[in-house]
Amino acid sequence: MISHKQLFLLNNAQTSTSPNFLEVDRAEGLYIYDVDGKRYMDLVSGFAVSNIGHRHPKVISAIKDQLDKFLHLTVYGEYIQSPMVKFAEKLISVLPESLNNVYFVNSGTEATEGALKLAKRFTGRSGIISCYNSYHGSTHGALSVMGNEHYKQAYRPLLPDIEFIHFGKEEDLELITTATACVIMETVQGEAGIRVASLEYMQKLRAKCTATGTLLILDEIQAAFGRTGKLFAFEHYGIIPDILLLAKALGGGMPIGAFVANRDVMGVLKENPILGHITTFGGHPVSSVSGLASLNVIIDENLVDGVTEKGELFRSLLVHDLIREVRGTGLMMSIQLDTFEQVEKVSKLCAAEGIIIDWFLHCENALRVAPPLIITNEEIRKACSVILSALDKL
Ligand SMILES: Cc1ncc(COP(=O)(O)O)c(C=O)c1O
């Protein structure tokens, strides 16, 4: 009989020549179980999605309730659907006052597309500034603002009028002028291998955008919902973006994205032309109830509270001759090694011992550590001892 692996390779489009090949049976909390019953501790969280762990009972129950009411009804923005109404209300209640209008989409890249269009419409300008080594998604607009030529060159021509600056370099902020519609930036750079900018830099960035009438788009698709030790990463810096991008953990395991702005800014999408930015599935009812349940879990169970300490515990344990640096904030971390070969070997050795760990798009010689926020201190100790003994074997 033809195996699932053979069918997967034959019928499912592949994104690389070396997929992970883990054949999953089920997932619960911090753990993924393969079809042979082997248990894996998930230190990747489906790439910063499963912040509350896999299949939280409150999320599952909210989804089941919604299944008995309605699924998709019509395109986003027409009918009043309580799941997306309640979810937007809750999101706004945990955001600063100025971020009071939510446009739901389906994914992170779609949030990026919507935000870039909104910035152009609101400012009447076309200039966009993004960062080297950034990642904002894979569709054409998002690809245009990606700061890595390696992934772009095969797809040109892309969007015009985009300039790149170095994340964290104050001198580069001079490029932001009254011709700039927006700066799009990850509050904490993810795929660059987890890079954190200084408080001064982020405050100067905010000031320069304000002074030039440029909209500041902060992409927290990877960093939001407690991962950095605050509910939103911009809270570390005492700044507020004009547009906030959310996805990944937003849905509690279901697909949904959003760009959030002030009502006055978002209002330009209503006319000239009407329906100038639309989506069929944006804010899907099942994803919305799942996202609301997940956000309630994060808040009611105080999941953000222990994140900084848990990150520090990881850092205190991850000491080894081959580790050059442990970067990051909270449970958004990277372990810097020297080569991709080391990273690949450690990942394989960890997988054999039941630990899932990965690397980054723009930084292949560092390991990604981003477990669900529910990980316990005991589990952190176990994970670190497996990583360290894998490093011993190199
Ligand atoms: C910072 C950031 N922005 C945008 C995206 C794109 O999100 P999606 O894969 O949902 O399109 C990602 C995905 O990894 C991301 O990490």
Tab-separated table of C-alpha atoms and ligand atoms in Angstrom:
chain	number	residue	atom	x	y	z
A	1	MET	CA	0.000	0.000	0.000
A	2	ILE	CA	1.223	3.459	-0.839
A	3	SER	CA	2.291	5.264	2.342
A	4	HIS	CA	1.179	8.694	3.521
A	5	LYS	CA	4.755	9.849	3.050
A	6	GLN	CA	4.716	8.791	-0.607
A	7	LEU	CA	1.299	10.410	-1.141
A	8	PHE	CA	2.482	13.579	0.623
A	9	LEU	CA	5.474	13.835	-1.694
A	10	LEU	CA	3.409	13.010	-4.773
A	11	ASN	CA	0.197	14.982	-4.293
A	12	ASN	CA	0.972	17.801	-1.875
A	13	ALA	CA	2.942	20.738	-3.236
A	14	GLN	CA	6.344	20.878	-1.593
A	15	THR	CA	7.997	24.046	-0.280
A	16	SER	CA	11.479	22.559	-0.047
A	17	THR	CA	13.426	19.451	-0.932
A	18	SER	CA	13.803	18.508	2.720
A	19	PRO	CA	10.514	18.586	4.620
A	20	ASN	CA	10.387	17.579	8.276
A	21	PHE	CA	8.317	14.404	7.580
A	22	LEU	CA	6.906	14.146	11.110
A	23	GLU	CA	3.642	12.240	10.630
A	24	VAL	CA	1.289	13.610	13.238
A	25	ASP	CA	-1.490	11.734	14.935
A	26	ARG	CA	-2.629	14.335	17.479
A	27	ALA	CA	-1.503	17.262	19.599
A	28	GLU	CA	-2.344	18.373	23.130
A	29	GLY	CA	-0.898	21.186	25.249
A	30	LEU	CA	2.878	21.307	24.813
A	31	TYR	CA	3.057	17.984	22.982
A	32	ILE	CA	2.648	16.554	19.486
A	33	TYR	CA	2.233	12.772	19.086
A	34	ASP	CA	3.290	10.955	15.922
A	35	VAL	CA	1.512	8.017	14.318
A	36	ASP	CA	3.776	5.587	16.206
A	37	GLY	CA	2.715	7.090	19.523
A	38	LYS	CA	6.015	8.928	20.099
A	39	ARG	CA	5.628	12.170	22.055
A	40	TYR	CA	7.423	15.375	21.046
A	41	MET	CA	7.798	18.514	23.129
A	42	ASP	CA	6.969	21.384	20.768
A	43	LEU	CA	9.539	24.166	21.148
A	44	VAL	CA	8.357	25.880	17.944
A	45	SER	CA	4.590	26.305	18.608
A	46	GLY	CA	3.726	25.833	14.934
A	47	PHE	CA	5.870	28.957	14.336
A	48	ALA	CA	4.545	31.159	17.141
A	49	VAL	CA	0.911	30.086	16.762
A	50	SER	CA	0.205	27.776	19.695
A	51	ASN	CA	0.952	30.261	22.499
A	52	ILE	CA	-1.664	28.633	24.752
A	53	GLY	CA	-0.630	25.125	23.674
A	54	HIS	CA	-2.383	22.804	21.265
A	55	ARG	CA	-6.143	22.255	21.499
A	56	HIS	CA	-6.875	24.211	24.657
A	57	PRO	CA	-10.226	22.842	25.993
A	58	LYS	CA	-11.809	26.323	26.042
A	59	VAL	CA	-10.860	26.881	22.399
A	60	ILE	CA	-12.191	23.474	21.385
A	61	SER	CA	-15.450	24.098	23.235
A	62	ALA	CA	-15.927	27.544	21.605
A	63	ILE	CA	-15.296	26.022	18.172
A	64	LYS	CA	-17.789	23.197	18.801
A	65	ASP	CA	-20.468	25.675	19.912
A	66	GLN	CA	-19.957	27.767	16.786
A	67	LEU	CA	-20.169	24.696	14.531
A	68	ASP	CA	-23.772	24.288	15.645
A	69	LYS	CA	-24.655	27.887	14.724
A	70	PHE	CA	-23.132	28.921	11.402
A	71	LEU	CA	-19.982	28.650	9.297
A	72	HIS	CA	-19.228	31.047	6.446
A	73	LEU	CA	-22.159	33.277	5.540
A	74	THR	CA	-20.935	36.107	3.352
A	75	VAL	CA	-17.900	38.259	2.546
A	76	TYR	CA	-16.219	40.255	5.329
A	77	GLY	CA	-17.893	43.531	6.251
A	78	GLU	CA	-21.520	42.813	5.272
A	79	TYR	CA	-23.522	40.831	7.825
A	80	ILE	CA	-23.297	41.444	11.563
A	81	GLN	CA	-21.731	38.228	12.815
A	82	SER	CA	-21.389	38.047	16.582
A	83	PRO	CA	-18.084	36.055	16.588
A	84	MET	CA	-16.162	38.815	14.806
A	85	VAL	CA	-18.009	41.611	16.612
A	86	LYS	CA	-17.180	40.162	20.037
A	87	PHE	CA	-13.618	39.345	19.054
A	88	ALA	CA	-12.925	42.893	17.794
A	89	GLU	CA	-14.451	44.335	20.981
A	90	LYS	CA	-12.178	42.192	23.174
A	91	LEU	CA	-9.064	42.950	21.104
A	92	ILE	CA	-9.713	46.676	21.279
A	93	SER	CA	-10.217	46.430	25.044
A	94	VAL	CA	-6.644	45.157	25.496
A	95	LEU	CA	-5.062	47.612	23.020
A	96	PRO	CA	-4.267	51.324	23.483
A	97	GLU	CA	-7.202	53.673	22.869
A	98	SER	CA	-5.944	54.828	19.470
A	99	LEU	CA	-6.012	51.284	18.059
A	100	ASN	CA	-9.772	50.985	18.003
A	101	ASN	CA	-10.704	49.496	14.631
A	102	VAL	CA	-10.023	45.938	13.466
A	103	TYR	CA	-9.995	44.649	9.897
A	104	PHE	CA	-10.019	40.842	10.000
A	105	VAL	CA	-8.335	38.867	7.244
A	106	ASN	CA	-7.144	35.261	6.926
A	107	SER	CA	-3.403	35.292	7.458
A	108	GLY	CA	-0.341	37.323	8.278
A	109	THR	CA	0.620	38.116	4.728
A	110	GLU	CA	-2.903	39.348	4.057
A	111	ALA	CA	-2.678	41.652	7.079
A	112	THR	CA	0.529	43.060	5.574
A	113	GLU	CA	-1.151	43.632	2.206
A	114	GLY	CA	-4.105	45.393	3.800
A	115	ALA	CA	-1.878	47.613	5.938
A	116	LEU	CA	0.321	48.692	3.010
A	117	LYS	CA	-2.763	49.595	0.970
A	118	LEU	CA	-4.286	51.441	3.922
A	119	ALA	CA	-1.098	53.475	4.463
A	120	LYS	CA	-1.013	54.485	0.794
A	121	ARG	CA	-4.686	55.426	0.799
A	122	PHE	CA	-4.556	57.384	4.050
A	123	THR	CA	-1.376	59.348	3.325
A	124	GLY	CA	-1.773	59.691	-0.450
A	125	ARG	CA	1.943	58.791	-0.640
A	126	SER	CA	3.654	55.818	-2.239
A	127	GLY	CA	7.018	55.514	-0.453
A	128	ILE	CA	7.481	52.495	1.794
A	129	ILE	CA	10.370	51.815	4.125
A	130	SER	CA	11.137	48.351	5.391
A	131	CYS	CA	14.071	46.617	7.084
A	132	TYR	CA	16.813	44.350	5.861
A	133	ASN	CA	16.207	40.761	6.961
A	134	SER	CA	12.533	41.416	7.612
A	135	TYR	CA	9.749	38.956	6.893
A	136	HIS	CA	6.141	40.089	6.450
A	137	GLY	CA	4.702	37.259	4.346
A	138	SER	CA	4.986	35.629	0.946
A	139	THR	CA	2.429	37.333	-1.310
A	140	HIS	CA	3.678	39.921	-3.804
A	141	GLY	CA	3.261	43.063	-1.673
A	142	ALA	CA	4.681	41.362	1.417
A	143	LEU	CA	7.495	39.903	-0.664
A	144	SER	CA	8.293	43.395	-1.961
A	145	VAL	CA	8.943	44.595	1.595
A	146	MET	CA	10.919	41.493	2.538
A	147	GLY	CA	14.486	42.461	3.307
A	148	ASN	CA	16.298	39.546	1.691
A	149	GLU	CA	17.098	39.603	-2.028
A	150	HIS	CA	17.667	35.844	-2.082
A	151	TYR	CA	13.914	35.207	-1.788
A	152	LYS	CA	12.877	38.070	-4.085
A	153	GLN	CA	15.051	37.947	-7.151
A	154	ALA	CA	13.092	35.174	-8.879
A	155	TYR	CA	9.824	37.140	-8.615
A	156	ARG	CA	10.677	40.599	-9.918
A	157	PRO	CA	9.229	43.016	-10.894
A	158	LEU	CA	7.815	43.691	-7.425
A	159	LEU	CA	6.307	46.853	-5.887
A	160	PRO	CA	8.250	50.054	-6.650
A	161	ASP	CA	9.223	52.875	-4.258
A	162	ILE	CA	10.531	50.728	-1.415
A	163	GLU	CA	13.694	51.518	0.517
A	164	PHE	CA	15.423	49.371	3.117
A	165	ILE	CA	16.975	50.391	6.405
A	166	HIS	CA	18.993	48.470	8.975
A	167	PHE	CA	16.886	47.385	11.938
A	168	GLY	CA	18.120	49.196	15.026
A	169	LYS	CA	20.410	51.699	13.217
A	170	GLU	CA	19.410	55.248	14.177
A	171	GLU	CA	21.209	56.986	11.258
A	172	ASP	CA	18.995	55.137	8.763
A	173	LEU	CA	15.874	56.789	10.189
A	174	GLU	CA	16.884	59.859	8.141
A	175	LEU	CA	15.442	58.062	5.103
A	176	ILE	CA	11.940	58.573	6.527
A	177	THR	CA	10.591	61.765	4.920
A	178	THR	CA	7.310	63.490	4.084
A	179	ALA	CA	7.211	61.308	0.946
A	180	THR	CA	7.062	58.124	3.028
A	181	ALA	CA	3.620	56.550	3.351
A	182	CYS	CA	4.713	54.046	5.964
A	183	VAL	CA	7.496	52.289	7.734
A	184	ILE	CA	6.776	48.591	8.150
A	185	MET	CA	8.808	46.877	10.831
A	186	GLU	CA	8.639	43.831	13.058
A	187	THR	CA	8.683	45.061	16.671
A	188	VAL	CA	11.052	42.149	17.334
A	189	GLN	CA	12.605	40.766	14.165
A	190	GLY	CA	11.725	37.080	13.923
A	191	GLU	CA	13.120	35.435	10.815
A	192	ALA	CA	16.295	37.510	11.113
A	193	GLY	CA	17.126	35.185	14.014
A	194	ILE	CA	15.321	37.164	16.761
A	195	ARG	CA	16.747	40.692	16.891
A	196	VAL	CA	15.677	43.152	19.560
A	197	ALA	CA	16.124	46.909	19.043
A	198	SER	CA	16.914	49.382	21.807
A	199	LEU	CA	14.323	51.507	23.581
A	200	GLU	CA	15.955	54.693	22.226
A	201	TYR	CA	15.805	53.411	18.653
A	202	MET	CA	12.138	52.487	18.808
A	203	GLN	CA	11.234	55.827	20.389
A	204	LYS	CA	13.209	57.743	17.748
A	205	LEU	CA	11.506	55.701	15.034
A	206	ARG	CA	8.098	56.626	16.471
A	207	ALA	CA	9.078	60.309	16.732
A	208	LYS	CA	10.392	60.438	13.163
A	209	CYS	CA	7.219	58.837	11.789
A	210	THR	CA	5.069	61.300	13.723
A	211	ALA	CA	7.159	64.277	12.572
A	212	THR	CA	6.892	63.313	8.892
A	213	GLY	CA	3.241	62.166	8.928
A	214	THR	CA	4.398	58.633	8.117
A	215	LEU	CA	2.308	55.731	9.379
A	216	LEU	CA	4.210	53.293	11.567
A	217	ILE	CA	3.162	49.714	10.856
A	218	LEU	CA	4.383	47.316	13.519
A	219	ASP	CA	4.250	43.675	12.518
A	220	GLU	CA	3.570	41.591	15.637
A	221	ILE	CA	2.381	38.576	13.724
A	222	GLN	CA	5.093	36.541	15.470
A	223	ALA	CA	5.684	38.612	18.613
A	224	ALA	CA	2.196	39.349	19.979
A	225	PHE	CA	0.033	37.607	22.547
A	226	GLY	CA	2.531	37.254	25.336
A	227	ARG	CA	5.474	35.749	23.496
A	228	THR	CA	7.890	38.548	24.437
A	229	GLY	CA	6.709	38.872	28.050
A	230	LYS	CA	4.097	41.545	27.327
A	231	LEU	CA	0.741	40.990	25.646
A	232	PHE	CA	2.023	43.122	22.721
A	233	ALA	CA	5.736	43.663	22.076
A	234	PHE	CA	5.381	47.424	21.469
A	235	GLU	CA	4.470	47.757	25.174
A	236	HIS	CA	8.171	47.212	25.984
A	237	TYR	CA	8.967	50.486	24.232
A	238	GLY	CA	6.266	52.892	25.395
A	239	ILE	CA	5.239	53.517	21.782
A	240	ILE	CA	2.034	52.859	19.853
A	241	PRO	CA	1.964	51.954	16.157
A	242	ASP	CA	-0.478	53.538	13.704
A	243	ILE	CA	-1.242	50.116	12.288
A	244	LEU	CA	-0.683	46.840	14.126
A	245	LEU	CA	-0.395	43.535	12.261
A	246	LEU	CA	-1.633	40.358	13.946
A	247	ALA	CA	-2.049	36.723	12.879
A	248	LYS	CA	-0.534	33.407	14.012
A	249	ALA	CA	-1.449	33.211	17.762
A	250	LEU	CA	-4.420	35.526	17.103
A	251	GLY	CA	-6.554	32.519	16.133
A	252	GLY	CA	-5.701	30.111	18.956
A	253	GLY	CA	-4.865	27.494	16.312
A	254	MET	CA	-7.349	28.576	13.639
A	255	PRO	CA	-6.402	30.735	10.624
A	256	ILE	CA	-7.087	34.438	11.005
A	257	GLY	CA	-5.161	37.697	10.677
A	258	ALA	CA	-5.934	41.332	11.344
A	259	PHE	CA	-4.665	44.835	10.825
A	260	VAL	CA	-5.695	47.230	13.538
A	261	ALA	CA	-5.695	51.027	13.276
A	262	ASN	CA	-7.553	54.096	14.419
A	263	ARG	CA	-11.149	54.391	13.189
A	264	ASP	CA	-10.261	57.620	11.337
A	265	VAL	CA	-7.433	55.953	9.450
A	266	MET	CA	-9.343	52.761	8.655
A	267	GLY	CA	-12.307	54.836	7.504
A	268	VAL	CA	-10.642	55.619	4.163
A	269	LEU	CA	-11.252	52.046	3.023
A	270	LYS	CA	-15.017	52.666	2.972
A	271	GLU	CA	-15.107	54.724	-0.229
A	272	ASN	CA	-13.315	56.020	-3.338
A	273	PRO	CA	-13.563	53.231	-4.352
A	274	ILE	CA	-16.038	51.383	-2.185
A	275	LEU	CA	-15.043	47.734	-1.718
A	276	GLY	CA	-11.443	48.717	-2.504
A	277	HIS	CA	-10.130	46.142	-0.069
A	278	ILE	CA	-12.233	43.031	0.457
A	279	THR	CA	-11.903	39.425	1.560
A	280	THR	CA	-14.314	36.503	1.436
A	281	PHE	CA	-13.257	34.589	4.513
A	282	GLY	CA	-11.698	37.356	6.663
A	283	GLY	CA	-12.812	36.999	10.295
A	284	HIS	CA	-14.313	33.548	9.706
A	285	PRO	CA	-16.782	32.798	12.521
A	286	VAL	CA	-15.016	29.640	13.687
A	287	SER	CA	-11.629	31.380	13.682
A	288	SER	CA	-13.099	34.360	15.513
A	289	VAL	CA	-14.601	32.326	18.363
A	290	SER	CA	-11.379	30.363	18.610
A	291	GLY	CA	-9.329	33.576	18.711
A	292	LEU	CA	-11.588	35.129	21.336
A	293	ALA	CA	-11.416	32.010	23.512
A	294	SER	CA	-7.636	31.960	23.157
A	295	LEU	CA	-7.251	35.632	24.096
A	296	ASN	CA	-9.491	35.056	27.125
A	297	VAL	CA	-7.296	32.119	28.174
A	298	ILE	CA	-4.138	34.259	27.857
A	299	ILE	CA	-5.682	36.954	30.035
A	300	ASP	CA	-7.730	34.900	32.527
A	301	GLU	CA	-4.954	32.364	33.128
A	302	ASN	CA	-2.293	35.129	33.364
A	303	LEU	CA	-0.161	33.319	30.783
A	304	VAL	CA	1.950	36.408	30.095
A	305	ASP	CA	3.052	36.731	33.716
A	306	GLY	CA	5.652	33.965	33.813
A	307	VAL	CA	7.051	34.448	30.297
A	308	THR	CA	10.032	36.672	31.166
A	309	GLU	CA	11.150	34.346	33.976
A	310	LYS	CA	10.741	31.278	31.775
A	311	GLY	CA	12.895	32.928	29.099
A	312	GLU	CA	15.512	33.729	31.731
A	313	LEU	CA	15.511	30.112	32.919
A	314	PHE	CA	16.183	28.966	29.337
A	315	ARG	CA	19.019	31.490	29.072
A	316	SER	CA	20.602	30.484	32.369
A	317	LEU	CA	20.614	26.812	31.328
A	318	LEU	CA	21.702	27.217	27.710
A	319	VAL	CA	25.407	27.557	28.378
A	320	HIS	CA	27.757	25.571	26.132
A	321	ASP	CA	31.079	26.076	24.339
A	322	LEU	CA	29.320	25.907	20.969
A	323	ILE	CA	26.620	28.478	21.846
A	324	ARG	CA	27.787	31.908	20.708
A	325	GLU	CA	24.773	33.794	22.037
A	326	VAL	CA	21.194	33.285	23.206
A	327	ARG	CA	19.163	36.174	21.776
A	328	GLY	CA	15.627	37.341	22.205
A	329	THR	CA	13.038	38.378	24.686
A	330	GLY	CA	10.637	36.259	26.752
A	331	LEU	CA	9.928	32.991	24.947
A	332	MET	CA	10.934	34.361	21.527
A	333	MET	CA	14.519	33.148	21.455
A	334	SER	CA	17.357	32.010	19.250
A	335	ILE	CA	20.460	30.003	20.057
A	336	GLN	CA	23.301	31.241	17.885
A	337	LEU	CA	25.689	28.523	16.689
A	338	ASP	CA	28.310	28.768	13.902
A	339	THR	CA	26.981	26.786	10.956
A	340	PHE	CA	23.795	25.449	9.400
A	341	GLU	CA	25.263	21.941	9.609
A	342	GLN	CA	25.409	22.264	13.404
A	343	VAL	CA	21.841	23.565	13.522
A	344	GLU	CA	20.583	20.730	11.334
A	345	LYS	CA	22.379	18.069	13.381
A	346	VAL	CA	21.147	19.457	16.718
A	347	SER	CA	17.577	19.577	15.371
A	348	LYS	CA	17.779	15.943	14.274
A	349	LEU	CA	19.337	14.795	17.551
A	350	CYS	CA	16.670	16.702	19.491
A	351	ALA	CA	13.894	15.177	17.368
A	352	ALA	CA	15.253	11.706	18.139
A	353	GLU	CA	14.948	12.594	21.834
A	354	GLY	CA	11.408	13.953	21.404
A	355	ILE	CA	12.097	17.693	21.177
A	356	ILE	CA	10.990	19.805	18.198
A	357	ILE	CA	13.281	22.731	17.457
A	358	ASP	CA	13.871	24.633	14.218
A	359	TRP	CA	15.762	27.498	12.565
A	360	PHE	CA	15.043	30.767	10.726
A	361	LEU	CA	14.469	31.934	7.166
A	362	HIS	CA	17.198	34.602	7.214
A	363	CYS	CA	19.452	33.068	9.861
A	364	GLU	CA	20.206	29.428	9.254
A	365	ASN	CA	22.974	29.108	11.847
A	366	ALA	CA	20.710	29.747	14.841
A	367	LEU	CA	18.123	27.506	16.511
A	368	ARG	CA	14.580	28.764	17.071
A	369	VAL	CA	13.159	28.346	20.574
A	370	ALA	CA	9.548	29.502	20.870
A	371	PRO	CA	7.561	27.050	22.992
A	372	PRO	CA	3.934	27.482	24.033
A	373	LEU	CA	3.790	29.898	26.978
A	374	ILE	CA	2.373	27.103	29.166
A	375	ILE	CA	5.721	25.290	29.297
A	376	THR	CA	6.695	24.551	32.923
A	377	ASN	CA	10.106	25.077	34.547
A	378	GLU	CA	10.547	21.318	34.721
A	379	GLU	CA	9.859	20.996	30.998
A	380	ILE	CA	12.302	23.839	30.284
A	381	ARG	CA	15.010	21.970	32.235
A	382	LYS	CA	14.289	18.796	30.299
A	383	ALA	CA	14.367	20.638	26.941
A	384	CYS	CA	17.656	22.359	27.751
A	385	SER	CA	19.338	19.150	28.886
A	386	VAL	CA	18.358	17.498	25.571
A	387	ILE	CA	19.668	20.493	23.572
A	388	LEU	CA	22.934	20.556	25.536
A	389	SER	CA	23.547	16.833	25.140
A	390	ALA	CA	22.839	17.174	21.395
A	391	LEU	CA	25.507	19.908	21.276
A	392	ASP	CA	27.893	17.572	23.162
A	393	LYS	CA	27.513	15.054	20.366
A	394	LEU	CA	28.630	17.431	17.583
B	1	LIG	C1	6.677	38.636	11.330
B	1	LIG	C2	5.829	37.913	10.342
B	1	LIG	N1	5.019	38.611	9.525
B	1	LIG	C3	4.222	38.004	8.620
B	1	LIG	C4	4.223	36.626	8.487
B	1	LIG	C5	3.344	35.974	7.463
B	1	LIG	O1	2.289	35.313	8.090
B	1	LIG	P1	1.473	34.177	7.300
B	1	LIG	O2	2.391	33.003	7.163
B	1	LIG	O3	0.278	33.907	8.154
B	1	LIG	O4	1.110	34.758	5.984
B	1	LIG	C6	5.055	35.864	9.317
B	1	LIG	C7	5.088	34.401	9.184
B	1	LIG	O5	6.014	33.732	9.576
B	1	LIG	C8	5.874	36.522	10.264
B	1	LIG	O6	6.686	35.828	11.078
